[in-house]
Amino acid sequence: MEWVDLAILGATALGTSAFAATVGLGGGVVLLAVMLLWYEPLVAIPLHGVIQLVSNGSRTVIQRRHVDWRALGRYALPLLPFGFLGLRAAQFLAADLLRPLIGLFVIVATWAPRALLLGARPESLPRGPRFLLLGTLVGFLGPAIGATGPLQAPFFQRAGYTRHELVGTFAACQTLGHLAKGAVFAVSGFAFASYWLP
């Protein structure tokens, strides 16, 4: 990769992080769409996760006193087992098929996120089962799709959180999801170190 390409990606990462910090979500989706212009999906997705760790991790640290750690624990349980299943499913798809699927997911997640839930109403569930289901979906879809932030938004509706609790818990879920996704790719042999420098 040329330095100019790296500069474009760096500026995009900074800009989308600032956007997500202002709006609350959406930056990761835009960043992934740009990264797919340079990388194959199963390269862009793990690298995207590392970049997003900085953005979401910093918000988690700042709002750590407001994170719902109990809900986060439920969310964490299925991340790794379903992450390996999701990566296995993604590996069966050709890059030429996976890229438009990610694009379709981004469009639907942006304009009609509830359509991704196929009629399910997660806000009607108690917090425990709600976050367990969310962790299952993010675990499976994270390695295959990459940016799951818009999918998570409906799960936080009517959760009874204050503004700070919402921001902190959402960021913590995103951070943990990216960590799990990175672990799944690393265990499966993805060479993160080879992408450290252009």
PDB file of C-alpha atoms in Angstrom:
ATOM      1  CA  MET A   1       0.000   0.000   0.000  1.00  0.00           C
ATOM      2  CA  GLU A   2       1.292   3.460  -0.926  1.00  0.00           C
ATOM      3  CA  TRP A   3       1.723   6.165   1.698  1.00  0.00           C
ATOM      4  CA  VAL A   4      -0.993   8.265   0.057  1.00  0.00           C
ATOM      5  CA  ASP A   5      -3.442   5.369   0.430  1.00  0.00           C
ATOM      6  CA  LEU A   6      -2.423   4.971   4.056  1.00  0.00           C
ATOM      7  CA  ALA A   7      -2.948   8.704   4.604  1.00  0.00           C
ATOM      8  CA  ILE A   8      -6.452   8.485   3.122  1.00  0.00           C
ATOM      9  CA  LEU A   9      -7.328   5.539   5.343  1.00  0.00           C
ATOM     10  CA  GLY A  10      -5.846   7.276   8.382  1.00  0.00           C
ATOM     11  CA  ALA A  11      -7.840  10.436   7.721  1.00  0.00           C
ATOM     12  CA  THR A  12     -10.977   8.350   7.195  1.00  0.00           C
ATOM     13  CA  ALA A  13     -10.408   6.491  10.480  1.00  0.00           C
ATOM     14  CA  LEU A  14      -9.959   9.783  12.345  1.00  0.00           C
ATOM     15  CA  GLY A  15     -12.962  11.403  10.698  1.00  0.00           C
ATOM     16  CA  THR A  16     -15.304   8.469  11.234  1.00  0.00           C
ATOM     17  CA  SER A  17     -14.191   8.162  14.854  1.00  0.00           C
ATOM     18  CA  ALA A  18     -15.020  11.825  15.420  1.00  0.00           C
ATOM     19  CA  PHE A  19     -18.356  11.299  13.672  1.00  0.00           C
ATOM     20  CA  ALA A  20     -19.196   8.314  15.887  1.00  0.00           C
ATOM     21  CA  ALA A  21     -18.181  10.249  19.002  1.00  0.00           C
ATOM     22  CA  THR A  22     -20.559  13.060  17.996  1.00  0.00           C
ATOM     23  CA  VAL A  23     -23.516  11.050  16.714  1.00  0.00           C
ATOM     24  CA  GLY A  24     -23.074   7.921  18.820  1.00  0.00           C
ATOM     25  CA  LEU A  25     -22.676   5.340  16.050  1.00  0.00           C
ATOM     26  CA  GLY A  26     -22.258   4.963  12.297  1.00  0.00           C
ATOM     27  CA  GLY A  27     -18.567   5.751  11.953  1.00  0.00           C
ATOM     28  CA  GLY A  28     -17.536   2.115  11.797  1.00  0.00           C
ATOM     29  CA  VAL A  29     -19.876   1.386   8.917  1.00  0.00           C
ATOM     30  CA  VAL A  30     -18.441   4.240   6.845  1.00  0.00           C
ATOM     31  CA  LEU A  31     -14.861   3.239   7.679  1.00  0.00           C
ATOM     32  CA  LEU A  32     -15.451  -0.373   6.644  1.00  0.00           C
ATOM     33  CA  ALA A  33     -16.998   0.722   3.334  1.00  0.00           C
ATOM     34  CA  VAL A  34     -13.879   2.791   2.564  1.00  0.00           C
ATOM     35  CA  MET A  35     -11.491   0.007   3.631  1.00  0.00           C
ATOM     36  CA  LEU A  36     -13.189  -2.398   1.233  1.00  0.00           C
ATOM     37  CA  LEU A  37     -11.918  -0.219  -1.635  1.00  0.00           C
ATOM     38  CA  TRP A  38      -8.382  -1.403  -0.797  1.00  0.00           C
ATOM     39  CA  TYR A  39      -8.753  -4.755   0.942  1.00  0.00           C
ATOM     40  CA  GLU A  40     -10.545  -8.050   0.469  1.00  0.00           C
ATOM     41  CA  PRO A  41     -13.376  -8.505   3.009  1.00  0.00           C
ATOM     42  CA  LEU A  42     -11.562 -11.077   5.185  1.00  0.00           C
ATOM     43  CA  VAL A  43      -8.613  -8.678   5.431  1.00  0.00           C
ATOM     44  CA  ALA A  44     -10.610  -5.463   5.870  1.00  0.00           C
ATOM     45  CA  ILE A  45     -12.820  -6.877   8.646  1.00  0.00           C
ATOM     46  CA  PRO A  46     -10.089  -7.802  11.161  1.00  0.00           C
ATOM     47  CA  LEU A  47      -8.107  -4.615  10.440  1.00  0.00           C
ATOM     48  CA  HIS A  48     -11.295  -2.596  10.829  1.00  0.00           C
ATOM     49  CA  GLY A  49     -11.825  -4.231  14.220  1.00  0.00           C
ATOM     50  CA  VAL A  50      -8.376  -3.166  15.431  1.00  0.00           C
ATOM     51  CA  ILE A  51      -8.989   0.442  14.358  1.00  0.00           C
ATOM     52  CA  GLN A  52     -12.413   0.463  15.998  1.00  0.00           C
ATOM     53  CA  LEU A  53     -10.900  -0.769  19.259  1.00  0.00           C
ATOM     54  CA  VAL A  54      -9.273   2.634  19.687  1.00  0.00           C
ATOM     55  CA  SER A  55     -12.473   4.570  19.050  1.00  0.00           C
ATOM     56  CA  ASN A  56     -14.811   2.407  21.127  1.00  0.00           C
ATOM     57  CA  GLY A  57     -12.222   1.536  23.752  1.00  0.00           C
ATOM     58  CA  SER A  58     -11.567   5.190  24.536  1.00  0.00           C
ATOM     59  CA  ARG A  59     -15.295   5.851  25.006  1.00  0.00           C
ATOM     60  CA  THR A  60     -15.535   2.794  27.257  1.00  0.00           C
ATOM     61  CA  VAL A  61     -12.685   4.036  29.445  1.00  0.00           C
ATOM     62  CA  ILE A  62     -14.171   7.519  29.675  1.00  0.00           C
ATOM     63  CA  GLN A  63     -17.635   6.162  30.587  1.00  0.00           C
ATOM     64  CA  ARG A  64     -16.458   3.111  32.578  1.00  0.00           C
ATOM     65  CA  ARG A  65     -18.375   4.146  35.720  1.00  0.00           C
ATOM     66  CA  HIS A  66     -21.601   4.072  33.726  1.00  0.00           C
ATOM     67  CA  VAL A  67     -21.144   0.707  31.976  1.00  0.00           C
ATOM     68  CA  ASP A  68     -23.721  -1.971  32.819  1.00  0.00           C
ATOM     69  CA  TRP A  69     -21.159  -4.679  33.571  1.00  0.00           C
ATOM     70  CA  ARG A  70     -23.790  -7.310  34.312  1.00  0.00           C
ATOM     71  CA  ALA A  71     -25.355  -6.909  30.858  1.00  0.00           C
ATOM     72  CA  LEU A  72     -21.877  -6.825  29.318  1.00  0.00           C
ATOM     73  CA  GLY A  73     -21.096 -10.189  30.937  1.00  0.00           C
ATOM     74  CA  ARG A  74     -24.165 -11.768  29.342  1.00  0.00           C
ATOM     75  CA  TYR A  75     -23.234 -10.204  26.025  1.00  0.00           C
ATOM     76  CA  ALA A  76     -19.694 -11.616  26.236  1.00  0.00           C
ATOM     77  CA  LEU A  77     -20.677 -15.274  26.751  1.00  0.00           C
ATOM     78  CA  PRO A  78     -21.525 -16.235  23.142  1.00  0.00           C
ATOM     79  CA  LEU A  79     -19.061 -13.929  21.340  1.00  0.00           C
ATOM     80  CA  LEU A  80     -16.196 -16.379  20.824  1.00  0.00           C
ATOM     81  CA  PRO A  81     -18.073 -19.595  20.011  1.00  0.00           C
ATOM     82  CA  PHE A  82     -20.370 -17.857  17.553  1.00  0.00           C
ATOM     83  CA  GLY A  83     -17.438 -15.821  16.239  1.00  0.00           C
ATOM     84  CA  PHE A  84     -15.695 -18.985  15.073  1.00  0.00           C
ATOM     85  CA  LEU A  85     -18.925 -20.127  13.417  1.00  0.00           C
ATOM     86  CA  GLY A  86     -19.325 -16.761  11.699  1.00  0.00           C
ATOM     87  CA  LEU A  87     -15.772 -16.778  10.379  1.00  0.00           C
ATOM     88  CA  ARG A  88     -16.201 -20.325   9.090  1.00  0.00           C
ATOM     89  CA  ALA A  89     -19.366 -19.257   7.244  1.00  0.00           C
ATOM     90  CA  ALA A  90     -17.605 -16.206   5.765  1.00  0.00           C
ATOM     91  CA  GLN A  91     -14.689 -18.326   4.558  1.00  0.00           C
ATOM     92  CA  PHE A  92     -17.071 -20.391   2.466  1.00  0.00           C
ATOM     93  CA  LEU A  93     -18.182 -17.315   0.544  1.00  0.00           C
ATOM     94  CA  ALA A  94     -16.116 -15.899  -2.311  1.00  0.00           C
ATOM     95  CA  ALA A  95     -14.846 -12.341  -1.843  1.00  0.00           C
ATOM     96  CA  ASP A  96     -16.905 -11.249  -4.859  1.00  0.00           C
ATOM     97  CA  LEU A  97     -20.033 -12.419  -3.045  1.00  0.00           C
ATOM     98  CA  LEU A  98     -19.054 -11.293   0.452  1.00  0.00           C
ATOM     99  CA  ARG A  99     -18.345  -7.702  -0.581  1.00  0.00           C
ATOM    100  CA  PRO A 100     -21.865  -7.008  -1.955  1.00  0.00           C
ATOM    101  CA  LEU A 101     -23.390  -8.798   1.041  1.00  0.00           C
ATOM    102  CA  ILE A 102     -21.509  -6.419   3.333  1.00  0.00           C
ATOM    103  CA  GLY A 103     -22.685  -3.497   1.191  1.00  0.00           C
ATOM    104  CA  LEU A 104     -26.287  -4.678   1.429  1.00  0.00           C
ATOM    105  CA  PHE A 105     -25.944  -5.100   5.176  1.00  0.00           C
ATOM    106  CA  VAL A 106     -24.559  -1.558   5.492  1.00  0.00           C
ATOM    107  CA  ILE A 107     -27.445  -0.094   3.480  1.00  0.00           C
ATOM    108  CA  VAL A 108     -30.130  -1.967   5.418  1.00  0.00           C
ATOM    109  CA  ALA A 109     -28.422  -1.338   8.767  1.00  0.00           C
ATOM    110  CA  THR A 110     -28.241   2.370   8.000  1.00  0.00           C
ATOM    111  CA  TRP A 111     -31.726   2.939   6.626  1.00  0.00           C
ATOM    112  CA  ALA A 112     -33.816   0.161   8.162  1.00  0.00           C
ATOM    113  CA  PRO A 113     -31.913  -1.507  11.027  1.00  0.00           C
ATOM    114  CA  ARG A 114     -35.080  -3.159  12.331  1.00  0.00           C
ATOM    115  CA  ALA A 115     -35.345  -5.134   9.100  1.00  0.00           C
ATOM    116  CA  LEU A 116     -32.204  -7.008  10.140  1.00  0.00           C
ATOM    117  CA  LEU A 117     -34.084  -8.367  13.151  1.00  0.00           C
ATOM    118  CA  LEU A 118     -36.679 -10.073  10.921  1.00  0.00           C
ATOM    119  CA  GLY A 119     -39.584  -8.855  13.022  1.00  0.00           C
ATOM    120  CA  ALA A 120     -38.025  -9.650  16.408  1.00  0.00           C
ATOM    121  CA  ARG A 121     -38.523  -7.043  19.131  1.00  0.00           C
ATOM    122  CA  PRO A 122     -35.504  -7.216  21.450  1.00  0.00           C
ATOM    123  CA  GLU A 123     -36.731  -4.265  23.520  1.00  0.00           C
ATOM    124  CA  SER A 124     -39.484  -6.520  24.865  1.00  0.00           C
ATOM    125  CA  LEU A 125     -36.945  -8.901  26.422  1.00  0.00           C
ATOM    126  CA  PRO A 126     -35.443  -8.529  29.904  1.00  0.00           C
ATOM    127  CA  ARG A 127     -31.863  -7.247  29.865  1.00  0.00           C
ATOM    128  CA  GLY A 128     -30.228 -10.624  30.507  1.00  0.00           C
ATOM    129  CA  PRO A 129     -31.723 -12.566  27.562  1.00  0.00           C
ATOM    130  CA  ARG A 130     -31.588  -9.423  25.427  1.00  0.00           C
ATOM    131  CA  PHE A 131     -27.827  -9.039  25.766  1.00  0.00           C
ATOM    132  CA  LEU A 132     -27.247 -12.777  25.441  1.00  0.00           C
ATOM    133  CA  LEU A 133     -29.087 -12.691  22.103  1.00  0.00           C
ATOM    134  CA  LEU A 134     -27.178  -9.581  21.054  1.00  0.00           C
ATOM    135  CA  GLY A 135     -23.839 -11.245  21.826  1.00  0.00           C
ATOM    136  CA  THR A 136     -24.879 -14.242  19.752  1.00  0.00           C
ATOM    137  CA  LEU A 137     -25.747 -12.085  16.732  1.00  0.00           C
ATOM    138  CA  VAL A 138     -22.656  -9.888  17.005  1.00  0.00           C
ATOM    139  CA  GLY A 139     -20.432 -12.915  17.568  1.00  0.00           C
ATOM    140  CA  PHE A 140     -21.692 -14.603  14.404  1.00  0.00           C
ATOM    141  CA  LEU A 141     -22.005 -11.552  12.160  1.00  0.00           C
ATOM    142  CA  GLY A 142     -18.890  -9.665  13.311  1.00  0.00           C
ATOM    143  CA  PRO A 143     -16.314 -11.815  11.457  1.00  0.00           C
ATOM    144  CA  ALA A 144     -18.526 -12.024   8.365  1.00  0.00           C
ATOM    145  CA  ILE A 145     -19.928  -8.483   8.152  1.00  0.00           C
ATOM    146  CA  GLY A 146     -17.569  -6.384  10.268  1.00  0.00           C
ATOM    147  CA  ALA A 147     -19.565  -3.333  11.349  1.00  0.00           C
ATOM    148  CA  THR A 148     -22.387  -4.417  13.651  1.00  0.00           C
ATOM    149  CA  GLY A 149     -23.049  -1.105  15.437  1.00  0.00           C
ATOM    150  CA  PRO A 150     -26.333  -0.284  13.669  1.00  0.00           C
ATOM    151  CA  LEU A 151     -27.597  -3.807  14.388  1.00  0.00           C
ATOM    152  CA  GLN A 152     -26.990  -3.263  18.104  1.00  0.00           C
ATOM    153  CA  ALA A 153     -28.942  -0.015  18.363  1.00  0.00           C
ATOM    154  CA  PRO A 154     -32.453  -1.562  18.646  1.00  0.00           C
ATOM    155  CA  PHE A 155     -31.270  -3.717  21.560  1.00  0.00           C
ATOM    156  CA  PHE A 156     -30.615  -0.588  23.599  1.00  0.00           C
ATOM    157  CA  GLN A 157     -34.105   0.855  23.128  1.00  0.00           C
ATOM    158  CA  ARG A 158     -36.232   0.895  26.281  1.00  0.00           C
ATOM    159  CA  ALA A 159     -33.364  -0.572  28.305  1.00  0.00           C
ATOM    160  CA  GLY A 160     -33.881   2.046  30.998  1.00  0.00           C
ATOM    161  CA  TYR A 161     -30.388   3.510  30.663  1.00  0.00           C
ATOM    162  CA  THR A 162     -29.404   7.101  31.323  1.00  0.00           C
ATOM    163  CA  ARG A 163     -27.548   8.881  28.521  1.00  0.00           C
ATOM    164  CA  HIS A 164     -24.148   8.085  30.062  1.00  0.00           C
ATOM    165  CA  GLU A 165     -25.091   4.465  30.718  1.00  0.00           C
ATOM    166  CA  LEU A 166     -26.245   4.100  27.126  1.00  0.00           C
ATOM    167  CA  VAL A 167     -23.026   5.548  25.691  1.00  0.00           C
ATOM    168  CA  GLY A 168     -20.784   3.591  28.061  1.00  0.00           C
ATOM    169  CA  THR A 169     -22.524   0.237  27.692  1.00  0.00           C
ATOM    170  CA  PHE A 170     -22.860   0.559  23.920  1.00  0.00           C
ATOM    171  CA  ALA A 171     -19.159   1.418  23.595  1.00  0.00           C
ATOM    172  CA  ALA A 172     -18.194  -1.451  25.908  1.00  0.00           C
ATOM    173  CA  CYS A 173     -20.237  -3.910  23.835  1.00  0.00           C
ATOM    174  CA  GLN A 174     -18.594  -2.652  20.668  1.00  0.00           C
ATOM    175  CA  THR A 175     -15.134  -2.893  22.238  1.00  0.00           C
ATOM    176  CA  LEU A 176     -15.677  -6.428  23.457  1.00  0.00           C
ATOM    177  CA  GLY A 177     -17.141  -7.445  20.098  1.00  0.00           C
ATOM    178  CA  HIS A 178     -14.056  -6.171  18.263  1.00  0.00           C
ATOM    179  CA  LEU A 179     -11.736  -7.851  20.760  1.00  0.00           C
ATOM    180  CA  ALA A 180     -13.517 -11.167  20.284  1.00  0.00           C
ATOM    181  CA  LYS A 181     -13.472 -10.771  16.513  1.00  0.00           C
ATOM    182  CA  GLY A 182      -9.741 -10.026  16.587  1.00  0.00           C
ATOM    183  CA  ALA A 183      -9.126 -13.090  18.750  1.00  0.00           C
ATOM    184  CA  VAL A 184     -11.111 -15.294  16.359  1.00  0.00           C
ATOM    185  CA  PHE A 185      -9.105 -14.074  13.360  1.00  0.00           C
ATOM    186  CA  ALA A 186      -5.794 -14.362  15.231  1.00  0.00           C
ATOM    187  CA  VAL A 187      -6.468 -17.923  16.359  1.00  0.00           C
ATOM    188  CA  SER A 188      -7.523 -18.761  12.801  1.00  0.00           C
ATOM    189  CA  GLY A 189      -4.147 -17.601  11.481  1.00  0.00           C
ATOM    190  CA  PHE A 190      -4.692 -14.011  10.334  1.00  0.00           C
ATOM    191  CA  ALA A 191      -1.289 -12.257  10.282  1.00  0.00           C
ATOM    192  CA  PHE A 192      -2.063  -8.877  11.857  1.00  0.00           C
ATOM    193  CA  ALA A 193       1.644  -8.022  12.070  1.00  0.00           C
ATOM    194  CA  SER A 194       2.086  -8.118   8.296  1.00  0.00           C
ATOM    195  CA  TYR A 195      -0.274  -5.122   7.976  1.00  0.00           C
ATOM    196  CA  TRP A 196       1.450  -3.016  10.635  1.00  0.00           C
ATOM    197  CA  LEU A 197       3.333  -0.982   8.020  1.00  0.00           C
ATOM    198  CA  PRO A 198       2.697  -0.481   4.279  1.00  0.00           C
TER     199      PRO A 198
END
